[in-house]
Amino acid sequence: MTGLRDWLVPAEMPAWRYALRLTVVVAELLAAYCLAGQNSPFFYQAF
Amino acid sequence: MTGDLIDLTKAPFWLAFAAAVLLVAPMARGQSRSWLFALVNVGFLTVLLGPRGAAAIVAGATAVWLLAGLTRRSQHPLRWALVAGALCTLLFLLHKLPAVARAGELGRVNPLLSVIGYSYVFLRTIELLRAMYERRHEAPELVATLNYLLPFHMLAAGPIQSYDEFATQPNEPRPLTGLAVLEAVERIAFGVFKKFVVAYGIQKLFLTDFTAGGVYWLFEAQMFFIWLYLDFSAYSDIAVGIGKLLGVHTPENFNRPYFARNIVVFWERWHISLSLWIRRNLFFPIQVALLRRTGGTHQMLCGAVGFAVSFLLCGLWHGIAWNFVVWGVMHASGLITVNAYRKYLGERLGSKGVKAYLANPYIKALSMFITFEWVAMSHLTFFYRF
């Protein structure tokens, strides 16, 4: 499980930048979650 | 057996994702990775189809594995490759012609094939059989065959991984760094956002399934093309992101297709994994066979026949109906025209002239516009039956 800490606190970037990118991810997922129930399957699944 | 399509708004897909991340990504190495990934894939099918449905699919994949092994090891590889190819093609026809399947009392097969996205599994199966027939790789183990044919994150709508790529990917992927995890999660979140928010918004605001009257169809064709890209590339983003997290190579499927300046370039940027499959398994073999037969003369004609046959079959892969034949004819004629025009330009302008022609921003913009419109119009065939 040594990787878990690296995953949560990556050394490659400043903490604020990491937090910002994570915030965008969370916002995208939240928005998608709110509308997910009204969506249809992917178009190319029809093939 | 539920018979539902894989639905990313329901729990099973994300449970399989969570199980894969916990089991496959961080800890397992080597052979155990392959076993654990197969466990996730079969578990996903079991949740989706029930134990009997999943058993039927695994039995089918096992049959492919046996026939692939026989093709690789037998003194008569062509015989076994043809048997396997014929069986898979028969299933493909049943998948595409549900009325025929029902008439032949095989209607129960169709929901299973639909759920696993058999059109994509079929193309992967052909890749595997061809690799075995040409003895490019050793016969795979059963677990590897399951992972190649039925990866849970590539079932719904591809991408279609080449067997060469699958067979040569490292058994132990590079360790995941924090940045790599973040990038993978960003890719998944972006795909989910693109599908459920942006594409949904466009669909709600502008698309009517071409039922609106007047000239709205012309505007809708533009919006449909934009929507289709968002919808389709969103799934690819999710699949590629999951693949990155798991260390399972998942090919890219799109690369800014709207910026393609002709339809040849468009197919290098749109549904790339299908385009490469066509190139490897249809276009090049046909073109090479024709060039050999004609002694290398008539290169343009050989290429044109290659494009025509490849894209007619590609159209029929979408569905066995005249509208998809028209789709294939439109794309093939576009590709043939571009090749002929390239030759004409080369002869007329010379290499320096062609360079200047290609650098002209107005010509570039016009070319991109024509390409966009040609492809947008070809999508009308999805809606108008002939």
Short mmCIF file of C-alpha atoms in Angstrom, two decimals:
data_model
loop_
_atom_site.label_atom_id
_atom_site.label_comp_id
_atom_site.label_asym_id
_atom_site.label_seq_id
_atom_site.Cartn_x
_atom_site.Cartn_y
_atom_site.Cartn_z
CA MET A 1 0.00 0.00 0.00
CA THR A 2 3.00 2.31 -0.28
CA GLY A 3 1.51 3.66 -3.47
CA LEU A 4 -1.60 5.00 -1.76
CA ARG A 5 0.20 7.90 -0.08
CA ASP A 6 1.94 8.78 -3.36
CA TRP A 7 -1.44 8.76 -5.06
CA LEU A 8 -3.01 11.10 -2.52
CA VAL A 9 -0.06 13.48 -2.13
CA PRO A 10 1.80 13.52 -5.46
CA ALA A 11 5.29 14.93 -5.31
CA GLU A 12 5.23 16.22 -8.88
CA MET A 13 3.25 19.43 -8.27
CA PRO A 14 2.46 22.04 -5.61
CA ALA A 15 -0.37 21.15 -3.25
CA TRP A 16 -2.56 24.08 -4.38
CA ARG A 17 -2.37 22.99 -8.00
CA TYR A 18 -3.21 19.44 -7.07
CA ALA A 19 -6.17 20.65 -4.99
CA LEU A 20 -7.40 22.81 -7.88
CA ARG A 21 -7.27 19.94 -10.34
CA LEU A 22 -9.04 17.67 -7.88
CA THR A 23 -11.73 20.32 -7.38
CA VAL A 24 -12.36 20.43 -11.13
CA VAL A 25 -12.66 16.64 -11.16
CA VAL A 26 -15.16 16.70 -8.29
CA ALA A 27 -17.17 19.50 -9.95
CA GLU A 28 -17.30 17.58 -13.25
CA LEU A 29 -18.41 14.40 -11.52
CA LEU A 30 -21.05 16.21 -9.47
CA ALA A 31 -22.51 17.93 -12.53
CA ALA A 32 -22.55 14.62 -14.40
CA TYR A 33 -24.19 12.88 -11.44
CA CYS A 34 -26.99 15.45 -11.37
CA LEU A 35 -27.86 14.88 -15.02
CA ALA A 36 -26.97 11.20 -15.37
CA GLY A 37 -30.51 9.97 -14.78
CA GLN A 38 -31.81 11.81 -17.82
CA ASN A 39 -29.21 10.47 -20.24
CA SER A 40 -29.45 7.83 -22.96
CA PRO A 41 -26.85 5.14 -23.76
CA PHE A 42 -23.85 5.99 -25.89
CA PHE A 43 -24.81 6.28 -29.56
CA TYR A 44 -22.22 3.78 -30.75
CA GLN A 45 -23.61 1.13 -28.40
CA ALA A 46 -26.42 0.79 -30.93
CA PHE A 47 -23.98 -0.85 -33.33
CA MET B 1 -30.29 -12.25 -17.90
CA THR B 2 -31.27 -8.62 -18.10
CA GLY B 3 -30.66 -7.91 -21.77
CA ASP B 4 -29.90 -4.25 -20.97
CA LEU B 5 -27.04 -2.42 -22.60
CA ILE B 6 -24.06 -1.53 -20.44
CA ASP B 7 -25.24 1.59 -18.64
CA LEU B 8 -22.74 3.98 -17.10
CA THR B 9 -25.46 5.54 -14.98
CA LYS B 10 -25.95 2.23 -13.14
CA ALA B 11 -23.81 0.61 -10.46
CA PRO B 12 -22.37 -2.54 -12.17
CA PHE B 13 -19.92 -0.70 -14.43
CA TRP B 14 -18.55 1.43 -11.60
CA LEU B 15 -18.44 -1.53 -9.22
CA ALA B 16 -16.36 -3.40 -11.78
CA PHE B 17 -14.19 -0.29 -12.08
CA ALA B 18 -13.74 -0.09 -8.30
CA ALA B 19 -12.98 -3.81 -8.07
CA ALA B 20 -10.45 -3.52 -10.89
CA VAL B 21 -8.75 -0.52 -9.29
CA LEU B 22 -8.53 -2.27 -5.93
CA LEU B 23 -7.47 -5.66 -7.30
CA VAL B 24 -5.54 -5.05 -10.49
CA ALA B 25 -3.98 -1.59 -10.29
CA PRO B 26 -1.82 -1.18 -7.23
CA MET B 27 -0.81 -4.54 -5.88
CA ALA B 28 -0.92 -7.39 -8.34
CA ARG B 29 2.05 -8.04 -10.57
CA GLY B 30 2.82 -10.51 -13.34
CA GLN B 31 0.56 -13.47 -13.94
CA SER B 32 -1.76 -12.63 -11.05
CA ARG B 33 -2.66 -9.35 -12.75
CA SER B 34 -4.01 -11.24 -15.71
CA TRP B 35 -6.05 -13.60 -13.49
CA LEU B 36 -7.46 -10.76 -11.41
CA PHE B 37 -8.40 -8.74 -14.49
CA ALA B 38 -10.16 -11.82 -15.93
CA LEU B 39 -11.97 -12.21 -12.60
CA VAL B 40 -13.21 -8.62 -12.83
CA ASN B 41 -14.27 -9.06 -16.47
CA VAL B 42 -16.20 -12.28 -15.80
CA GLY B 43 -17.65 -10.84 -12.58
CA PHE B 44 -18.91 -7.83 -14.53
CA LEU B 45 -20.58 -10.12 -17.09
CA THR B 46 -22.15 -12.14 -14.27
CA VAL B 47 -23.67 -9.05 -12.67
CA LEU B 48 -24.88 -7.85 -16.06
CA LEU B 49 -26.17 -11.08 -17.57
CA GLY B 50 -26.70 -13.39 -14.63
CA PRO B 51 -24.69 -16.60 -14.10
CA ARG B 52 -26.19 -18.44 -17.09
CA GLY B 53 -25.68 -15.54 -19.48
CA ALA B 54 -22.10 -15.03 -18.30
CA ALA B 55 -21.42 -18.77 -18.58
CA ALA B 56 -22.67 -18.71 -22.18
CA ILE B 57 -20.37 -15.80 -23.06
CA VAL B 58 -17.37 -17.40 -21.33
CA ALA B 59 -18.14 -20.67 -23.17
CA GLY B 60 -18.15 -18.73 -26.45
CA ALA B 61 -14.81 -17.11 -25.61
CA THR B 62 -13.45 -20.54 -24.65
CA ALA B 63 -14.51 -21.89 -28.04
CA VAL B 64 -12.65 -19.01 -29.72
CA TRP B 65 -9.61 -19.80 -27.55
CA LEU B 66 -9.70 -23.48 -28.58
CA LEU B 67 -10.10 -22.66 -32.26
CA ALA B 68 -7.38 -20.00 -32.09
CA GLY B 69 -5.05 -22.56 -30.50
CA LEU B 70 -5.90 -25.12 -33.19
CA THR B 71 -5.28 -22.50 -35.88
CA ARG B 72 -1.88 -21.73 -34.37
CA ARG B 73 -0.75 -25.33 -33.85
CA SER B 74 -2.44 -27.28 -36.63
CA GLN B 75 -0.88 -28.41 -39.90
CA HIS B 76 -3.97 -26.93 -41.56
CA PRO B 77 -4.29 -23.47 -40.01
CA LEU B 78 -6.51 -22.14 -42.79
CA ARG B 79 -9.11 -24.80 -42.13
CA TRP B 80 -9.43 -23.93 -38.43
CA ALA B 81 -9.28 -20.20 -39.05
CA LEU B 82 -12.11 -20.52 -41.56
CA VAL B 83 -14.22 -22.63 -39.17
CA ALA B 84 -13.73 -20.10 -36.36
CA GLY B 85 -14.25 -17.14 -38.69
CA ALA B 86 -17.45 -18.64 -40.09
CA LEU B 87 -18.89 -19.29 -36.62
CA CYS B 88 -18.06 -15.78 -35.43
CA THR B 89 -19.50 -14.27 -38.62
CA LEU B 90 -22.68 -16.31 -38.15
CA LEU B 91 -23.05 -14.86 -34.65
CA PHE B 92 -22.36 -11.41 -36.07
CA LEU B 93 -25.17 -11.87 -38.61
CA LEU B 94 -27.54 -13.03 -35.84
CA HIS B 95 -26.53 -9.96 -33.83
CA LYS B 96 -27.24 -7.63 -36.74
CA LEU B 97 -30.39 -9.40 -37.95
CA PRO B 98 -32.45 -10.08 -34.82
CA ALA B 99 -35.53 -10.96 -36.89
CA VAL B 100 -33.61 -13.81 -38.54
CA ALA B 101 -32.37 -14.97 -35.13
CA ARG B 102 -35.93 -14.98 -33.76
CA ALA B 103 -37.26 -16.88 -36.78
CA GLY B 104 -34.58 -19.52 -36.24
CA GLU B 105 -35.46 -19.78 -32.54
CA LEU B 106 -32.13 -18.20 -31.64
CA GLY B 107 -33.68 -15.00 -30.33
CA ARG B 108 -32.27 -15.57 -26.83
CA VAL B 109 -28.78 -15.10 -28.21
CA ASN B 110 -29.38 -11.50 -29.31
CA PRO B 111 -29.68 -9.79 -25.91
CA LEU B 112 -26.44 -11.45 -24.81
CA LEU B 113 -24.63 -10.28 -27.93
CA SER B 114 -26.03 -6.77 -27.59
CA VAL B 115 -24.98 -6.42 -23.96
CA ILE B 116 -21.36 -7.39 -24.63
CA GLY B 117 -21.16 -5.16 -27.73
CA TYR B 118 -20.56 -8.12 -30.01
CA SER B 119 -19.73 -5.90 -33.02
CA TYR B 120 -16.53 -4.91 -31.23
CA VAL B 121 -15.85 -8.41 -29.84
CA PHE B 122 -16.23 -9.76 -33.40
CA LEU B 123 -13.49 -7.45 -34.70
CA ARG B 124 -11.19 -8.43 -31.83
CA THR B 125 -11.86 -12.10 -32.58
CA ILE B 126 -10.89 -11.65 -36.23
CA GLU B 127 -7.67 -9.92 -35.10
CA LEU B 128 -6.83 -12.84 -32.82
CA LEU B 129 -7.57 -15.49 -35.46
CA ARG B 130 -5.54 -13.66 -38.09
CA ALA B 131 -2.57 -13.33 -35.71
CA MET B 132 -2.76 -17.08 -35.04
CA TYR B 133 -3.15 -17.95 -38.72
CA GLU B 134 -0.12 -15.84 -39.61
CA ARG B 135 1.77 -17.25 -36.60
CA ARG B 136 2.77 -13.82 -35.40
CA HIS B 137 2.33 -14.82 -31.75
CA GLU B 138 2.12 -17.94 -29.64
CA ALA B 139 -1.38 -19.24 -28.90
CA PRO B 140 -2.74 -17.27 -25.93
CA GLU B 141 -3.80 -18.76 -22.60
CA LEU B 142 -7.51 -18.86 -21.83
CA VAL B 143 -7.24 -16.05 -19.29
CA ALA B 144 -5.45 -13.81 -21.79
CA THR B 145 -8.10 -14.62 -24.42
CA LEU B 146 -10.87 -13.58 -22.00
CA ASN B 147 -9.04 -10.36 -21.19
CA TYR B 148 -8.46 -9.57 -24.86
CA LEU B 149 -11.98 -10.34 -26.07
CA LEU B 150 -14.02 -9.12 -23.09
CA PRO B 151 -12.31 -6.24 -21.23
CA PHE B 152 -15.13 -4.68 -19.19
CA HIS B 153 -14.12 -1.10 -19.95
CA MET B 154 -13.92 -1.60 -23.74
CA LEU B 155 -17.11 -3.64 -24.20
CA ALA B 156 -19.75 -0.96 -24.71
CA ALA B 157 -18.18 0.96 -27.59
CA GLY B 158 -14.54 -0.01 -28.03
CA PRO B 159 -11.78 0.99 -28.61
CA ILE B 160 -10.72 -2.07 -30.62
CA GLN B 161 -7.27 -3.03 -29.47
CA SER B 162 -5.02 -4.78 -32.01
CA TYR B 163 -3.90 -8.25 -30.98
CA ASP B 164 -0.26 -7.33 -31.70
CA GLU B 165 -0.54 -4.50 -29.18
CA PHE B 166 -2.27 -6.69 -26.61
CA ALA B 167 0.21 -9.55 -26.94
CA THR B 168 3.26 -7.31 -26.64
CA GLN B 169 2.12 -5.08 -23.77
CA PRO B 170 4.28 -5.46 -20.65
CA ASN B 171 2.95 -7.90 -18.09
CA GLU B 172 4.10 -5.55 -15.36
CA PRO B 173 3.14 -1.97 -16.14
CA ARG B 174 5.09 1.00 -14.87
CA PRO B 175 4.27 1.84 -11.23
CA LEU B 176 1.57 4.47 -10.94
CA THR B 177 2.74 7.85 -9.72
CA GLY B 178 0.45 10.35 -8.04
CA LEU B 179 0.46 12.48 -11.19
CA ALA B 180 -0.44 9.50 -13.40
CA VAL B 181 -3.37 8.67 -11.11
CA LEU B 182 -4.58 12.26 -11.20
CA GLU B 183 -4.33 12.38 -15.00
CA ALA B 184 -6.24 9.12 -15.34
CA VAL B 185 -8.98 10.30 -12.97
CA GLU B 186 -9.15 13.63 -14.82
CA ARG B 187 -9.60 11.76 -18.10
CA ILE B 188 -12.46 9.67 -16.66
CA ALA B 189 -14.15 12.70 -15.08
CA PHE B 190 -13.80 14.69 -18.30
CA GLY B 191 -15.38 11.85 -20.28
CA VAL B 192 -18.27 11.55 -17.83
CA PHE B 193 -18.78 15.34 -17.89
CA LYS B 194 -18.63 15.44 -21.69
CA LYS B 195 -21.26 12.72 -22.04
CA PHE B 196 -23.68 13.56 -19.25
CA VAL B 197 -23.48 17.34 -19.29
CA VAL B 198 -22.16 18.77 -22.58
CA ALA B 199 -23.47 16.16 -25.03
CA TYR B 200 -26.73 15.96 -23.09
CA GLY B 201 -27.13 19.74 -23.31
CA ILE B 202 -26.63 19.73 -27.07
CA GLN B 203 -29.00 16.80 -27.46
CA LYS B 204 -31.70 18.49 -25.42
CA LEU B 205 -31.32 21.88 -27.09
CA PHE B 206 -30.81 21.02 -30.75
CA LEU B 207 -31.47 17.40 -31.70
CA THR B 208 -34.86 16.10 -32.83
CA ASP B 209 -33.85 12.80 -34.49
CA PHE B 210 -34.39 14.75 -37.73
CA THR B 211 -38.13 14.97 -37.17
CA ALA B 212 -38.26 18.80 -37.31
CA GLY B 213 -39.56 20.18 -40.56
CA GLY B 214 -38.14 22.63 -43.11
CA VAL B 215 -34.43 23.20 -43.49
CA TYR B 216 -33.72 22.59 -39.80
CA TRP B 217 -32.22 19.25 -40.86
CA LEU B 218 -29.23 21.13 -42.29
CA PHE B 219 -28.50 22.79 -38.94
CA GLU B 220 -29.29 19.59 -37.07
CA ALA B 221 -26.77 17.67 -39.21
CA GLN B 222 -24.03 20.03 -37.97
CA MET B 223 -25.15 19.73 -34.36
CA PHE B 224 -25.51 15.95 -34.63
CA PHE B 225 -21.91 15.64 -35.80
CA ILE B 226 -20.73 17.75 -32.86
CA TRP B 227 -22.91 15.76 -30.47
CA LEU B 228 -21.71 12.44 -31.90
CA TYR B 229 -18.10 13.39 -31.34
CA LEU B 230 -18.78 14.45 -27.75
CA ASP B 231 -20.82 11.30 -27.03
CA PHE B 232 -18.44 8.84 -28.64
CA SER B 233 -15.16 10.42 -27.55
CA ALA B 234 -16.54 10.67 -24.00
CA TYR B 235 -16.75 6.87 -23.79
CA SER B 236 -13.23 6.58 -25.20
CA ASP B 237 -11.98 9.07 -22.58
CA ILE B 238 -13.52 6.97 -19.82
CA ALA B 239 -12.08 3.73 -21.25
CA VAL B 240 -8.60 5.23 -21.77
CA GLY B 241 -8.62 6.72 -18.25
CA ILE B 242 -9.60 3.37 -16.72
CA GLY B 243 -6.94 1.64 -18.80
CA LYS B 244 -4.31 4.08 -17.52
CA LEU B 245 -5.29 3.40 -13.91
CA LEU B 246 -5.22 -0.36 -14.38
CA GLY B 247 -2.07 -0.46 -16.48
CA VAL B 248 -4.12 -2.11 -19.26
CA HIS B 249 -3.22 -0.49 -22.55
CA THR B 250 -6.32 1.07 -24.09
CA PRO B 251 -5.80 2.74 -27.46
CA GLU B 252 -6.76 6.33 -28.18
CA ASN B 253 -9.76 6.65 -30.48
CA PHE B 254 -9.89 10.36 -31.41
CA ASN B 255 -7.46 13.12 -32.24
CA ARG B 256 -9.18 16.43 -33.07
CA PRO B 257 -11.13 15.06 -36.08
CA TYR B 258 -12.77 18.41 -36.90
CA PHE B 259 -9.36 19.75 -37.92
CA ALA B 260 -8.92 17.10 -40.62
CA ARG B 261 -8.35 18.78 -43.97
CA ASN B 262 -9.57 15.80 -45.98
CA ILE B 263 -11.38 12.55 -45.38
CA VAL B 264 -8.18 10.47 -45.46
CA VAL B 265 -6.86 12.54 -42.55
CA PHE B 266 -10.29 12.43 -40.95
CA TRP B 267 -10.10 8.64 -40.71
CA GLU B 268 -6.67 8.97 -39.11
CA ARG B 269 -8.34 11.04 -36.35
CA TRP B 270 -11.86 9.60 -35.96
CA HIS B 271 -12.63 6.20 -34.44
CA ILE B 272 -8.92 5.54 -34.88
CA SER B 273 -9.02 1.98 -33.58
CA LEU B 274 -11.70 1.00 -36.13
CA SER B 275 -9.87 2.83 -38.90
CA LEU B 276 -6.62 1.00 -38.07
CA TRP B 277 -8.51 -2.31 -37.91
CA ILE B 278 -9.88 -1.67 -41.41
CA ARG B 279 -6.45 -0.71 -42.66
CA ARG B 280 -4.76 -3.81 -41.20
CA ASN B 281 -7.40 -6.38 -41.98
CA LEU B 282 -9.18 -5.15 -45.11
CA PHE B 283 -7.55 -2.29 -47.01
CA PHE B 284 -3.89 -3.37 -47.03
CA PRO B 285 -4.56 -7.08 -47.74
CA ILE B 286 -6.92 -6.18 -50.61
CA GLN B 287 -4.58 -3.55 -52.04
CA VAL B 288 -1.50 -5.78 -51.79
CA ALA B 289 -3.32 -8.74 -53.37
CA LEU B 290 -4.51 -6.56 -56.26
CA LEU B 291 -1.08 -4.98 -56.78
CA ARG B 292 0.50 -8.44 -56.93
CA ARG B 293 -2.11 -9.59 -59.39
CA THR B 294 -1.62 -6.57 -61.66
CA GLY B 295 2.18 -6.53 -61.34
CA GLY B 296 2.24 -3.18 -59.54
CA THR B 297 0.51 -1.28 -62.33
CA HIS B 298 -2.84 0.51 -61.74
CA GLN B 299 -1.92 1.62 -58.23
CA MET B 300 -4.74 4.15 -58.05
CA LEU B 301 -7.29 1.61 -59.19
CA CYS B 302 -6.06 -0.99 -56.68
CA GLY B 303 -6.31 1.61 -53.90
CA ALA B 304 -9.79 2.62 -55.05
CA VAL B 305 -11.02 -0.98 -55.01
CA GLY B 306 -9.45 -1.36 -51.55
CA PHE B 307 -11.30 1.70 -50.26
CA ALA B 308 -14.58 0.65 -51.87
CA VAL B 309 -14.61 -2.89 -50.45
CA SER B 310 -13.29 -1.81 -47.03
CA PHE B 311 -15.84 0.94 -46.48
CA LEU B 312 -18.76 -1.04 -47.86
CA LEU B 313 -17.94 -3.70 -45.27
CA CYS B 314 -17.42 -1.00 -42.64
CA GLY B 315 -20.90 0.33 -43.47
CA LEU B 316 -22.34 -3.16 -43.10
CA TRP B 317 -20.54 -3.53 -39.77
CA HIS B 318 -22.71 -0.67 -38.52
CA GLY B 319 -25.86 -2.46 -39.68
CA ILE B 320 -27.04 -4.72 -42.48
CA ALA B 321 -29.26 -2.26 -44.33
CA TRP B 322 -29.13 -0.10 -47.44
CA ASN B 323 -28.62 3.12 -45.51
CA PHE B 324 -25.30 1.81 -44.19
CA VAL B 325 -24.31 0.80 -47.73
CA VAL B 326 -24.92 4.43 -48.73
CA TRP B 327 -22.79 5.53 -45.74
CA GLY B 328 -20.00 3.24 -46.98
CA VAL B 329 -20.30 4.52 -50.54
CA MET B 330 -20.08 8.13 -49.34
CA HIS B 331 -16.94 7.52 -47.32
CA ALA B 332 -15.30 5.32 -49.97
CA SER B 333 -16.03 7.84 -52.74
CA GLY B 334 -14.63 10.63 -50.55
CA LEU B 335 -11.42 8.67 -49.93
CA ILE B 336 -11.03 7.74 -53.61
CA THR B 337 -11.62 11.35 -54.68
CA VAL B 338 -9.05 12.69 -52.20
CA ASN B 339 -6.44 10.20 -53.42
CA ALA B 340 -7.12 11.09 -57.06
CA TYR B 341 -6.98 14.81 -56.26
CA ARG B 342 -3.69 14.38 -54.42
CA LYS B 343 -2.25 12.66 -57.50
CA TYR B 344 -3.61 15.38 -59.77
CA LEU B 345 -2.12 18.12 -57.58
CA GLY B 346 1.25 16.38 -57.48
CA GLU B 347 1.37 16.10 -61.26
CA ARG B 348 0.08 19.61 -61.87
CA LEU B 349 1.95 21.63 -59.22
CA GLY B 350 5.06 19.59 -58.39
CA SER B 351 6.27 19.07 -54.83
CA LYS B 352 7.00 22.78 -54.17
CA GLY B 353 3.62 23.80 -55.54
CA VAL B 354 1.83 21.21 -53.42
CA LYS B 355 3.65 22.49 -50.34
CA ALA B 356 2.52 26.05 -51.05
CA TYR B 357 -1.01 24.83 -51.80
CA LEU B 358 -1.20 22.98 -48.48
CA ALA B 359 0.17 25.98 -46.57
CA ASN B 360 -2.51 28.32 -47.93
CA PRO B 361 -4.77 29.13 -44.93
CA TYR B 362 -7.87 29.77 -47.10
CA ILE B 363 -7.52 26.43 -48.86
CA LYS B 364 -6.93 24.78 -45.52
CA ALA B 365 -10.09 26.31 -44.04
CA LEU B 366 -12.15 25.41 -47.12
CA SER B 367 -10.81 21.82 -47.08
CA MET B 368 -11.72 21.45 -43.40
CA PHE B 369 -15.21 22.82 -44.08
CA ILE B 370 -15.81 20.44 -47.01
CA THR B 371 -14.56 17.47 -44.97
CA PHE B 372 -16.77 18.40 -42.02
CA GLU B 373 -19.83 18.75 -44.24
CA TRP B 374 -19.21 15.53 -46.15
CA VAL B 375 -18.97 13.54 -42.95
CA ALA B 376 -21.92 15.39 -41.38
CA MET B 377 -24.08 14.55 -44.41
CA SER B 378 -22.99 10.91 -44.29
CA HIS B 379 -24.47 10.71 -40.78
CA LEU B 380 -27.92 11.40 -42.19
CA THR B 381 -27.88 7.78 -43.39
CA PHE B 382 -28.17 6.73 -39.73
CA PHE B 383 -31.65 8.25 -39.67
CA TYR B 384 -33.10 7.95 -43.18
CA ARG B 385 -33.91 4.37 -44.16
CA PHE B 386 -33.83 3.42 -47.85
#
